[in-house]
Coordinates of C-alpha atoms and ligand atoms in Angstrom, one line a residue:
M1 CA 11.8 12.7 18.5
N2 CA 10.5 16.2 18.0
G3 CA 10.9 17.5 14.5
D4 CA 11.4 15.8 11.2
I5 CA 12.4 12.1 11.5
T6 CA 13.4 12.1 7.8
Q7 CA 16.3 14.4 8.7
S8 CA 17.7 11.9 11.2
H9 CA 20.8 9.9 10.7
E10 CA 18.8 6.7 11.2
W11 CA 16.5 7.6 8.3
A12 CA 19.5 8.4 6.1
A13 CA 21.1 5.0 7.0
L14 CA 17.8 3.3 5.9
A15 CA 17.8 5.2 2.6
K16 CA 21.4 4.1 1.9
H17 CA 20.5 0.5 2.9
Y18 CA 17.5 0.6 0.6
E19 CA 19.8 1.4 -2.3
E20 CA 21.9 -1.7 -1.5
L21 CA 18.9 -4.0 -0.9
K22 CA 16.4 -3.0 -3.6
G23 CA 18.0 -5.1 -6.3
R24 CA 18.4 -8.2 -4.1
R25 CA 16.0 -11.1 -4.5
L26 CA 14.4 -13.2 -1.8
R27 CA 15.7 -16.3 -3.6
E28 CA 19.3 -15.0 -2.9
L29 CA 18.5 -13.9 0.6
F30 CA 17.2 -17.4 1.5
A31 CA 20.1 -19.1 -0.2
E32 CA 22.7 -16.9 1.6
D33 CA 21.2 -17.3 5.0
P34 CA 19.9 -20.8 5.8
A35 CA 18.8 -19.8 9.3
R36 CA 16.6 -17.0 8.0
A37 CA 13.3 -18.9 8.0
E38 CA 13.8 -20.0 11.5
R39 CA 15.2 -16.7 12.8
M40 CA 12.7 -14.3 11.2
T41 CA 9.7 -15.5 13.2
V42 CA 8.2 -14.2 16.4
T43 CA 5.5 -15.4 18.8
A44 CA 3.2 -13.2 20.8
G45 CA 0.6 -15.1 22.8
D46 CA -1.1 -17.5 20.4
L47 CA 0.0 -15.6 17.3
Y48 CA 3.0 -16.8 15.3
L49 CA 4.5 -14.4 12.7
D50 CA 6.7 -15.5 9.9
Y51 CA 8.4 -12.4 8.4
A52 CA 11.1 -14.2 6.5
K53 CA 9.5 -13.5 3.2
H54 CA 10.2 -9.8 3.5
R55 CA 12.7 -7.9 1.5
A56 CA 14.7 -7.3 4.6
T57 CA 17.8 -8.7 6.3
Q58 CA 18.9 -8.6 9.9
E59 CA 20.6 -5.3 9.1
T60 CA 17.3 -3.9 7.9
I61 CA 15.6 -4.9 11.1
D62 CA 18.5 -3.4 13.1
L63 CA 18.3 -0.1 11.2
L64 CA 14.5 0.0 11.6
V65 CA 14.7 -0.6 15.3
S66 CA 17.2 2.2 15.6
L67 CA 14.7 4.4 13.8
A68 CA 12.0 3.4 16.3
E69 CA 14.4 4.2 19.2
R70 CA 15.2 7.6 17.6
A71 CA 11.5 8.3 17.3
G72 CA 11.2 7.7 21.1
L73 CA 8.8 4.7 20.6
R74 CA 9.5 3.2 24.0
D75 CA 8.7 6.4 25.9
R76 CA 5.6 6.9 23.8
I77 CA 4.3 3.5 24.5
E78 CA 4.7 4.2 28.2
A79 CA 3.0 7.5 27.8
M80 CA 0.0 5.9 26.2
F81 CA -0.3 3.2 28.9
R82 CA 0.1 5.8 31.6
G83 CA -2.8 7.8 30.2
E84 CA -0.9 10.9 29.1
H85 CA -2.7 13.2 26.7
I86 CA -0.9 12.0 23.6
N87 CA -3.9 12.9 21.4
V88 CA -2.7 16.5 21.3
S89 CA -5.2 18.1 18.9
E90 CA -8.0 17.0 21.2
D91 CA -6.0 17.2 24.4
R92 CA -7.1 13.6 25.4
A93 CA -5.6 10.5 26.8
V94 CA -5.6 7.5 24.5
L95 CA -6.5 4.6 26.7
H96 CA -8.2 1.8 24.7
V97 CA -5.7 -0.5 26.4
A98 CA -7.6 0.3 29.6
L99 CA -10.7 -1.3 28.2
R100 CA -9.1 -4.7 28.6
L101 CA -7.2 -4.3 31.9
P102 CA -7.9 -7.1 34.4
P103 CA -10.0 -5.9 37.4
D104 CA -7.0 -5.8 39.8
A105 CA -4.8 -3.6 37.6
E106 CA -4.2 -0.1 38.9
L107 CA -4.7 2.9 36.6
V108 CA -5.6 6.3 37.8
V109 CA -5.7 9.0 35.2
D110 CA -6.6 12.6 35.7
G111 CA -7.7 11.7 39.2
Q112 CA -10.1 9.0 38.0
D113 CA -9.9 5.3 38.8
V114 CA -10.0 4.1 35.2
T115 CA -10.0 0.3 35.9
A116 CA -13.0 0.7 38.3
D117 CA -14.9 2.7 35.7
V118 CA -14.2 0.2 33.0
H119 CA -15.3 -2.8 35.1
A120 CA -18.4 -1.1 36.3
V121 CA -19.6 -0.7 32.7
L122 CA -18.5 -4.3 31.8
D123 CA -20.4 -5.6 34.8
R124 CA -23.6 -3.7 33.8
M125 CA -23.2 -4.9 30.2
S126 CA -22.7 -8.5 31.4
A127 CA -25.8 -8.3 33.6
F128 CA -27.9 -6.9 30.7
A129 CA -26.5 -9.4 28.2
D130 CA -27.3 -12.2 30.6
R131 CA -30.9 -11.0 31.0
V132 CA -31.4 -10.9 27.3
R133 CA -29.7 -14.2 26.7
S134 CA -31.7 -16.0 29.5
R135 CA -35.0 -14.4 28.2
D136 CA -35.4 -12.6 31.5
W137 CA -35.4 -9.3 29.5
T138 CA -38.2 -9.6 27.1
G139 CA -39.8 -7.3 24.5
A140 CA -42.9 -5.3 25.3
T141 CA -45.2 -8.1 24.5
G142 CA -43.4 -10.5 26.7
R143 CA -41.6 -12.4 23.9
P144 CA -37.9 -13.0 24.1
I145 CA -35.4 -11.1 22.0
E146 CA -34.3 -13.0 18.9
T147 CA -32.4 -10.3 17.0
V148 CA -30.2 -7.4 18.1
V149 CA -29.9 -4.6 15.6
N150 CA -26.9 -2.4 16.2
I151 CA -27.4 1.1 14.7
G152 CA -24.1 3.0 14.4
I153 CA -21.5 3.9 11.8
G154 CA -17.7 4.0 11.6
G155 CA -16.2 2.7 14.8
S156 CA -19.7 2.3 16.2
D157 CA -20.4 -0.3 13.5
L158 CA -17.3 -1.7 11.9
G159 CA -15.8 -3.1 15.1
P160 CA -18.9 -4.9 16.4
A161 CA -19.9 -6.0 12.9
M162 CA -16.5 -7.5 12.2
A163 CA -16.3 -9.2 15.6
Y164 CA -19.8 -10.6 15.4
E165 CA -19.1 -12.1 12.0
A166 CA -15.7 -13.5 13.3
L167 CA -17.2 -15.1 16.4
R168 CA -20.7 -16.1 15.1
D169 CA -19.8 -19.8 15.8
Y170 CA -19.8 -18.8 19.5
A171 CA -23.3 -17.2 19.4
D172 CA -24.9 -19.9 21.5
A173 CA -28.1 -18.3 22.8
G174 CA -29.9 -18.3 19.5
I175 CA -29.8 -14.5 19.3
K176 CA -28.6 -13.1 16.0
A177 CA -27.1 -9.6 15.5
R178 CA -27.5 -7.3 12.5
F179 CA -25.8 -4.0 11.8
V180 CA -27.3 -0.9 10.2
S181 CA -25.0 2.0 9.3
N182 CA -25.6 3.7 6.0
I183 CA -28.0 6.6 5.6
D184 CA -29.0 5.0 2.3
P185 CA -32.5 3.9 3.3
A186 CA -31.9 0.5 1.6
D187 CA -29.8 -0.5 4.6
I188 CA -32.4 -0.1 7.3
T189 CA -35.3 -1.2 5.1
G190 CA -33.5 -4.3 4.0
N191 CA -32.5 -5.2 7.5
L192 CA -35.9 -4.7 9.1
A193 CA -37.9 -6.3 6.3
D194 CA -38.0 -9.8 7.8
L195 CA -37.8 -8.9 11.5
D196 CA -40.6 -9.0 14.0
P197 CA -40.7 -5.8 16.1
A198 CA -41.8 -7.9 19.2
T199 CA -38.5 -9.8 19.2
T200 CA -36.1 -7.1 18.1
L201 CA -33.8 -5.1 20.3
F202 CA -32.1 -2.0 19.0
V203 CA -28.7 -0.9 20.3
V204 CA -28.1 2.7 19.2
S205 CA -24.4 3.1 19.3
S206 CA -22.8 6.5 18.9
K207 CA -20.0 8.0 20.9
T208 CA -21.2 11.5 20.4
F209 CA -24.9 10.7 19.8
T210 CA -25.0 13.4 17.2
T211 CA -24.1 11.5 14.1
L212 CA -26.6 12.1 11.3
E213 CA -26.6 8.6 9.9
T214 CA -27.1 6.9 13.2
L215 CA -29.8 9.2 14.6
T216 CA -31.7 9.1 11.3
N217 CA -31.6 5.3 11.2
A218 CA -32.6 5.2 14.9
R219 CA -35.6 7.4 14.3
V220 CA -36.7 5.2 11.5
A221 CA -36.3 2.2 13.7
R222 CA -38.2 3.8 16.5
Q223 CA -41.1 4.7 14.2
W224 CA -41.2 1.1 12.8
L225 CA -41.4 -0.2 16.4
V226 CA -44.0 2.4 17.6
D227 CA -46.2 1.7 14.5
A228 CA -46.3 -2.0 15.5
L229 CA -46.2 -1.9 19.3
G230 CA -47.0 1.6 20.4
Q231 CA -44.9 4.3 22.1
D232 CA -44.7 2.5 25.5
A233 CA -42.7 -0.3 23.9
V234 CA -39.7 1.9 23.2
S235 CA -38.0 1.3 26.6
R236 CA -38.1 -2.5 26.1
H237 CA -36.7 -2.4 22.6
F238 CA -34.1 0.5 22.6
V239 CA -30.8 0.7 24.5
A240 CA -27.9 3.1 23.8
V241 CA -24.2 3.1 23.9
S242 CA -22.7 6.5 24.1
T243 CA -20.6 9.0 26.0
N244 CA -23.4 11.6 25.8
A245 CA -26.1 10.9 28.4
G246 CA -27.9 14.1 27.7
K247 CA -28.5 13.4 24.0
V248 CA -29.5 9.8 24.7
A249 CA -32.2 11.0 27.1
E250 CA -33.3 13.6 24.5
F251 CA -33.7 10.8 22.0
G252 CA -36.1 9.1 24.4
I253 CA -33.9 6.2 25.7
D254 CA -33.9 5.7 29.4
P255 CA -30.4 6.6 30.8
D256 CA -30.7 3.4 32.9
N257 CA -30.6 1.6 29.6
M258 CA -27.4 3.4 28.5
F259 CA -23.9 1.9 28.6
G260 CA -21.2 4.5 28.7
F261 CA -17.6 5.0 27.7
W262 CA -15.2 7.9 27.8
D263 CA -13.6 10.5 25.6
W264 CA -10.3 8.6 25.9
V265 CA -11.6 5.8 23.7
G266 CA -11.5 6.6 20.0
G267 CA -14.5 5.3 18.0
R268 CA -12.3 3.0 15.9
Y269 CA -10.8 1.6 19.1
S270 CA -14.0 1.0 21.0
F271 CA -15.6 -2.3 20.3
D272 CA -13.9 -4.0 23.2
G273 CA -15.9 -1.6 25.4
A274 CA -19.6 -0.9 25.5
I275 CA -19.7 -0.5 21.7
G276 CA -19.3 -4.3 21.7
L277 CA -22.7 -4.8 23.5
S278 CA -24.3 -6.5 20.5
V279 CA -21.3 -8.9 20.3
M280 CA -21.5 -9.6 24.1
I281 CA -25.2 -10.4 23.8
A282 CA -24.6 -12.8 21.0
I283 CA -21.5 -14.7 22.4
G284 CA -22.1 -14.1 26.1
P285 CA -20.1 -12.2 28.7
E286 CA -17.7 -15.0 29.5
R287 CA -16.6 -15.3 25.9
F288 CA -16.4 -11.5 25.6
R289 CA -14.1 -11.4 28.6
E290 CA -11.9 -14.0 26.9
M291 CA -11.7 -11.7 24.0
L292 CA -10.6 -8.9 26.3
A293 CA -7.9 -11.2 27.8
G294 CA -6.6 -11.8 24.3
F295 CA -6.4 -8.0 23.7
H296 CA -4.6 -7.6 27.0
A297 CA -2.1 -10.4 26.3
M298 CA -1.1 -8.5 23.1
D299 CA -0.9 -5.2 25.0
Q300 CA 1.5 -6.7 27.5
H301 CA 3.6 -8.2 24.7
F302 CA 3.7 -4.7 23.0
R303 CA 4.6 -3.0 26.2
T304 CA 7.3 -5.3 27.4
A305 CA 8.9 -7.3 24.5
P306 CA 12.2 -6.1 23.1
F307 CA 11.7 -4.3 19.8
Q308 CA 13.6 -7.1 17.9
A309 CA 11.0 -9.6 19.1
N310 CA 8.0 -7.4 19.3
M311 CA 5.3 -8.4 16.8
P312 CA 3.5 -5.0 16.4
V313 CA 6.8 -3.1 16.4
L314 CA 8.3 -5.4 13.7
M315 CA 5.2 -5.3 11.5
G316 CA 4.8 -1.5 12.0
L317 CA 8.4 -0.9 11.0
L318 CA 8.1 -3.1 7.9
G319 CA 5.1 -1.0 7.0
I320 CA 7.4 2.1 7.2
W321 CA 10.0 0.3 5.2
Y322 CA 7.7 -0.4 2.2
T323 CA 5.8 2.9 2.4
D324 CA 8.6 5.3 2.7
F325 CA 11.6 3.5 1.1
F326 CA 10.1 1.2 -1.5
G327 CA 7.3 3.6 -2.3
A328 CA 4.5 1.0 -1.8
E329 CA 1.1 2.6 -2.2
T330 CA -1.1 0.0 -0.6
H331 CA -1.1 -3.0 1.8
A332 CA -3.3 -6.0 1.3
V333 CA -4.7 -8.0 4.2
L334 CA -5.8 -11.4 3.2
P335 CA -7.4 -13.6 5.9
Y336 CA -7.8 -17.2 5.0
S337 CA -10.9 -17.4 7.1
Q338 CA -14.4 -16.6 5.8
R339 CA -15.3 -15.6 9.3
L340 CA -12.9 -12.6 9.0
H341 CA -14.6 -11.3 5.8
R342 CA -15.2 -7.9 7.5
F343 CA -11.7 -7.7 8.9
P344 CA -10.2 -5.7 6.0
A345 CA -13.0 -3.1 6.1
Y346 CA -12.5 -2.8 9.9
L347 CA -8.8 -2.3 9.4
Q348 CA -9.4 0.3 6.8
Q349 CA -11.0 2.6 9.4
L350 CA -8.5 1.6 12.1
T351 CA -5.4 2.3 10.0
M352 CA -6.6 5.0 7.6
E353 CA -8.6 7.2 9.9
S354 CA -5.7 7.0 12.3
N355 CA -2.7 7.6 10.1
G356 CA -4.2 9.4 7.1
K357 CA -2.5 12.7 8.2
S358 CA -0.2 15.2 6.5
V359 CA 0.8 17.3 9.4
R360 CA 2.8 16.2 12.4
A361 CA 1.6 16.5 16.0
D362 CA 3.1 19.9 16.2
G363 CA 1.2 21.1 13.1
T364 CA 4.2 21.1 10.7
P365 CA 3.9 19.3 7.4
V366 CA 5.2 15.7 7.1
T367 CA 8.0 15.2 4.6
A368 CA 7.4 11.5 3.9
D369 CA 4.3 9.5 2.9
T370 CA 2.1 8.5 5.8
G371 CA -1.0 6.2 6.2
E372 CA -0.9 2.8 4.5
I373 CA -3.9 2.2 2.3
F374 CA -5.3 -1.1 3.5
W375 CA -7.5 -3.3 1.4
G376 CA -8.3 -7.0 1.0
E377 CA -10.7 -9.9 0.9
P378 CA -10.7 -13.4 2.3
G379 CA -8.6 -16.0 0.5
T380 CA -9.3 -17.9 -1.6
N381 CA -11.9 -15.6 -3.1
G382 CA -9.2 -12.9 -3.7
Q383 CA -7.1 -15.4 -5.5
H384 CA -9.7 -15.6 -8.3
A385 CA -10.1 -11.9 -8.4
F386 CA -7.1 -9.6 -7.8
Y387 CA -4.1 -11.8 -7.0
Q388 CA -3.1 -11.7 -10.7
L389 CA -1.9 -8.1 -10.1
L390 CA -0.2 -9.1 -6.9
H391 CA 1.8 -11.8 -8.7
Q392 CA 2.6 -10.2 -12.1
G393 CA 1.5 -6.5 -11.9
T394 CA 3.9 -3.6 -11.9
R395 CA 3.2 -2.5 -8.3
L396 CA 4.6 -3.7 -5.1
V397 CA 1.8 -4.7 -2.7
P398 CA 3.1 -6.0 0.7
A399 CA 0.5 -8.4 2.1
D400 CA -0.5 -10.0 5.4
F401 CA -1.8 -13.5 5.2
I402 CA -3.7 -14.7 8.2
G403 CA -4.6 -18.3 8.9
F404 CA -5.9 -20.6 11.6
A405 CA -4.8 -24.2 12.2
E406 CA -8.1 -25.6 13.5
P407 CA -11.4 -24.9 11.8
F408 CA -14.5 -24.5 13.8
D409 CA -16.2 -27.1 11.6
D410 CA -14.4 -29.1 8.8
R411 CA -15.9 -30.9 5.9
A412 CA -14.2 -33.0 3.3
G413 CA -10.7 -31.8 4.2
M414 CA -11.6 -28.3 3.0
H415 CA -9.7 -26.5 5.7
D416 CA -6.4 -28.2 4.8
Q417 CA -7.0 -27.0 1.2
L418 CA -7.6 -23.5 2.4
I419 CA -4.3 -23.4 4.3
A420 CA -2.5 -25.1 1.4
N421 CA -3.6 -22.2 -0.7
L422 CA -2.4 -19.6 1.8
L423 CA 1.1 -21.3 1.9
A424 CA 1.2 -21.7 -1.9
Q425 CA 0.4 -18.1 -2.5
T426 CA 3.0 -16.7 -0.1
S427 CA 5.7 -19.0 -1.6
A428 CA 4.8 -18.1 -5.2
L429 CA 4.8 -14.4 -4.3
A430 CA 8.2 -14.6 -2.7
F431 CA 10.0 -17.0 -5.1
G432 CA 8.1 -16.8 -8.3
K433 CA 9.1 -18.8 -11.3
T434 CA 11.9 -17.9 -13.7
S435 CA 11.9 -17.9 -17.5
E436 CA 14.4 -20.8 -17.5
E437 CA 12.1 -22.9 -15.2
I438 CA 9.1 -22.1 -17.5
A439 CA 11.0 -22.9 -20.7
A440 CA 12.2 -26.2 -19.2
E441 CA 8.6 -27.2 -18.9
G442 CA 8.3 -27.1 -22.7
T443 CA 6.5 -23.7 -22.9
P444 CA 6.7 -22.1 -26.4
P445 CA 9.3 -19.3 -26.3
E446 CA 6.8 -16.6 -27.2
I447 CA 4.6 -17.6 -24.3
V448 CA 7.4 -17.7 -21.7
P449 CA 7.4 -14.0 -20.8
H450 CA 3.6 -14.2 -20.1
K451 CA 4.2 -17.0 -17.6
V452 CA 7.2 -15.6 -15.8
M453 CA 6.4 -15.0 -12.1
P454 CA 8.7 -12.3 -10.9
G455 CA 8.5 -13.2 -7.2
N456 CA 10.2 -10.9 -4.7
R457 CA 6.8 -9.8 -3.4
P458 CA 6.8 -9.5 0.3
T459 CA 4.4 -11.0 2.7
S460 CA 3.9 -11.6 6.4
T461 CA 2.2 -14.8 7.5
I462 CA 0.3 -14.9 10.8
L463 CA -0.8 -18.3 12.1
A464 CA -2.9 -18.9 15.1
P465 CA -4.3 -22.2 16.6
K466 CA -8.0 -21.3 16.1
L467 CA -10.2 -18.3 15.6
T468 CA -11.5 -17.8 19.1
P469 CA -12.6 -14.7 21.1
S470 CA -9.0 -14.6 22.5
T471 CA -7.2 -14.9 19.2
L472 CA -9.5 -12.3 17.7
G473 CA -8.6 -9.9 20.5
Q474 CA -4.9 -10.6 20.1
L475 CA -5.2 -10.0 16.3
V476 CA -7.1 -6.7 16.7
A477 CA -4.7 -5.4 19.4
L478 CA -1.8 -6.4 17.1
Y479 CA -3.1 -4.1 14.3
E480 CA -4.0 -1.3 16.8
H481 CA -0.4 -1.3 17.9
I482 CA 1.0 -1.5 14.4
V483 CA -0.9 1.7 13.7
F484 CA 0.6 3.2 16.9
V485 CA 4.1 2.3 15.9
E486 CA 3.7 3.8 12.4
G487 CA 2.1 7.0 13.8
T488 CA 4.9 7.4 16.2
I489 CA 7.6 7.1 13.5
W490 CA 5.7 9.6 11.4
G491 CA 5.2 11.9 14.4
I492 CA 1.5 12.4 13.7
D493 CA -1.5 12.4 16.0
S494 CA -3.1 9.0 15.2
F495 CA -6.1 9.6 17.4
D496 CA -8.0 12.5 15.9
Q497 CA -9.9 12.6 12.6
W498 CA -10.5 16.2 11.7
G499 CA -10.5 15.3 8.0
V500 CA -14.0 13.9 8.2
E501 CA -15.7 17.0 9.7
L502 CA -15.8 19.4 6.7
G503 CA -17.8 17.0 4.4
K504 CA -20.2 16.2 7.2
K505 CA -21.0 19.9 7.8
M506 CA -21.3 20.6 4.1
A507 CA -23.8 17.7 3.6
L508 CA -26.0 19.3 6.3
D509 CA -25.8 22.7 4.5
L510 CA -26.4 21.1 1.1
A511 CA -29.4 18.9 2.0
P512 CA -32.0 21.8 1.9
A513 CA -30.9 22.7 -1.7
L514 CA -31.8 19.2 -2.8
T515 CA -35.3 19.2 -1.5
S516 CA -36.3 22.9 -1.9
E517 CA -38.7 24.1 -4.6
D518 CA -36.7 27.4 -4.7
P519 CA -33.8 28.0 -7.0
P520 CA -30.6 26.7 -5.4
G521 CA -29.1 29.4 -3.2
D522 CA -25.5 29.7 -2.3
L523 CA -23.7 26.5 -3.2
P524 CA -20.0 25.8 -2.6
D525 CA -18.9 25.7 -6.3
A526 CA -20.1 25.8 -9.9
S527 CA -19.8 22.0 -10.4
T528 CA -21.8 21.2 -7.3
E529 CA -24.4 23.7 -8.3
R530 CA -24.9 22.0 -11.7
L531 CA -25.1 18.6 -9.9
V532 CA -27.7 19.9 -7.5
R533 CA -29.8 21.2 -10.5
K534 CA -29.3 17.8 -12.3
Y535 CA -30.4 15.9 -9.2
R536 CA -33.5 18.0 -8.8
E537 CA -34.3 17.6 -12.5
L538 CA -34.0 13.8 -12.2
R539 CA -36.3 13.8 -9.2
G540 CA -38.8 16.1 -10.9
R541 CA -38.3 19.0 -8.4
Ligands
F6P1 O1 -16.3 9.3 10.7 C1 -15.9 10.0 11.8 C2 -16.4 9.4 13.1 O2 -16.3 10.3 14.1 C3 -15.6 8.1 13.4 O3 -14.4 8.4 14.0 C4 -16.6 7.5 14.3 O4 -16.2 6.1 14.6 C5 -17.9 7.7 13.6 O5 -17.7 9.0 13.0 C6 -19.1 7.5 14.4 O6 -19.2 8.4 15.4 P1 -20.2 8.3 16.6 O7 -19.8 7.0 17.3 O8 -20.0 9.5 17.5 O9 -21.5 8.2 16.1

C-alpha cells in the first residue's frame, strides 16, 4: 500500500480487536479452545514453531493477515525475488536470496546473470578454502594456516562470527577462526597476542573497503606480519572480500586473492556469500553449501506458503501486533544453545539497522512505532540474570525461545535439562501462578504478592532437530524475512542505513582535535568541546 497503513480499515480493525483482547488471559484462551496448542503451530523445513502462547486468537491472525495483504506483502515478496529496486533510497535491488540459489535457478537482473555470478564466486571461494584446508595453500614460510582472522565490522563481522561460533563443531580441518572488529586497539592486540604470523591468514572483509575500523585494523595486522616475515609475505597471508576491487588493490592485496560480491547484497545480509569465507574455510565448502540450501529452503517457504501457514509472515505480524498495538518496546531472543551465543548480537544488526527508520520509503514520516529492539542471551544464563523482569516486571517483553532436540555432544543428561528449562520458562511466562495457588502452598499472606507470577507473557518456541549448517541457514533466513515482513507493513526501506553515516563523518572530523597540540578549533557543540578538552587534559596534551 502507498501511504499510511495506520489509516487503513485493517489497522482500525486490529486496534478495535486489541481493545477486546488486551484483558484476556492465556489461561482462558487455552481453556476455551482445546485445539489451540495443536492448531497454532507451523512447520517450515526443519523448523517447528509453536505460537500458541501468544496473546492472539484465530481472529487476531486473520486480521493481521488482512493487514499484510493490504500492505501488498505478496507483491513485495515477488518484487524482491525478481530483483526489482526495492531499496529505493539507494536505487538498488535487494537480492540476498540470490546468494543461496541452486546453480540451475534462472535469475537475470539488470541484464546480468545473477545465478552464474553467485556460483562463480562460490566456486572460487570453495577452491581457495579447499587449498587452505588441505594445506596446499601455505604461509610464506611454507607452514600451513592454523588460524584465519577475519577483519571486518558490522555485517562484515557479526554474520561470520555468529555462524562460526554456531558451527564450530563442524570445523574439521583443525583451522580456527577469530574475528577482529573494534577500533579499540585491545581487540586486535588481544587477538594477535598468541598467534604465530607464519600460520595466520587474514581475511579483510569490507563491502566498501573504506570503513575506518576495518582498514585501521588491517594496517595494524599487515605491520605485525611484515615485522615478522617481511613485505613479500603479505600476498600469502592477506586475502580480501569486497565489492571494491580498486580499494583492495590500493591496500596492497592482490585482486586475484579477492572474493567479490555486489551492491544488491546489504552488509547485514551478506555472510552467506563471500563474507562467509572464514566460515567456509573452517567448516569446508560442502557444509557451507548445506547452509546455503537451508537458507534457500526457508526462502522457498516464505515465497510460496500461504500467509496463514507462513512462518516468517506469522512471526513478523506478531512483532507488529506487540510493537504497535500492545506498545511492547523490546523483543528478547533466547537461544537454548550455547553455540548461538552471538545470535542475539547478530540479530540486533539485522533487525535494528534494517527497521530502525522513522520515514517511509516515500520520505513521509511514519505514524506508528517501527523497529523492534532485539536483545538476548543464551538460556539458561539469562534465567539467572534478567528473567526476573520477564516474569514479574511491569513491561511486556515478547520473547523467542530457540531449542534443538539433538545435542552435538551430550554429557550426564545435560541437554535434556537444558530443554526442560526452555519448556518450563515458556510455560511459567504464559500461565504464571495465581495468589490462590501460592496461598494454597502455605505461603504467609504478606509474602503471597511477592510470589505471584502474573503470566500472560507471550513467547514463540522454535524447535529444530539439531544445530546443523542447514538449520542455521533456515533460522537466519527466517529472521531476514521477519524483518522484511515488518518493514513492508511499516512501509519503510529496510535496506539502507543512512543513520550511521553522520557519526562516522563527525568522528573523522573530530579525531585531529584529540591529538593536536593546538587549542581545539571548530567543534560541533559546547558539551563536545569541553569533553575534548577534558580528554586532552587526561592524556596530558
Ligand atoms: O555501520 C554501517 C555499515 O555500513 C554496515 O551496514 C556494514 O555492515 C558495516 O558498516 C561495515 O561496512 P563495510 O562492509 O563496507 O566495511
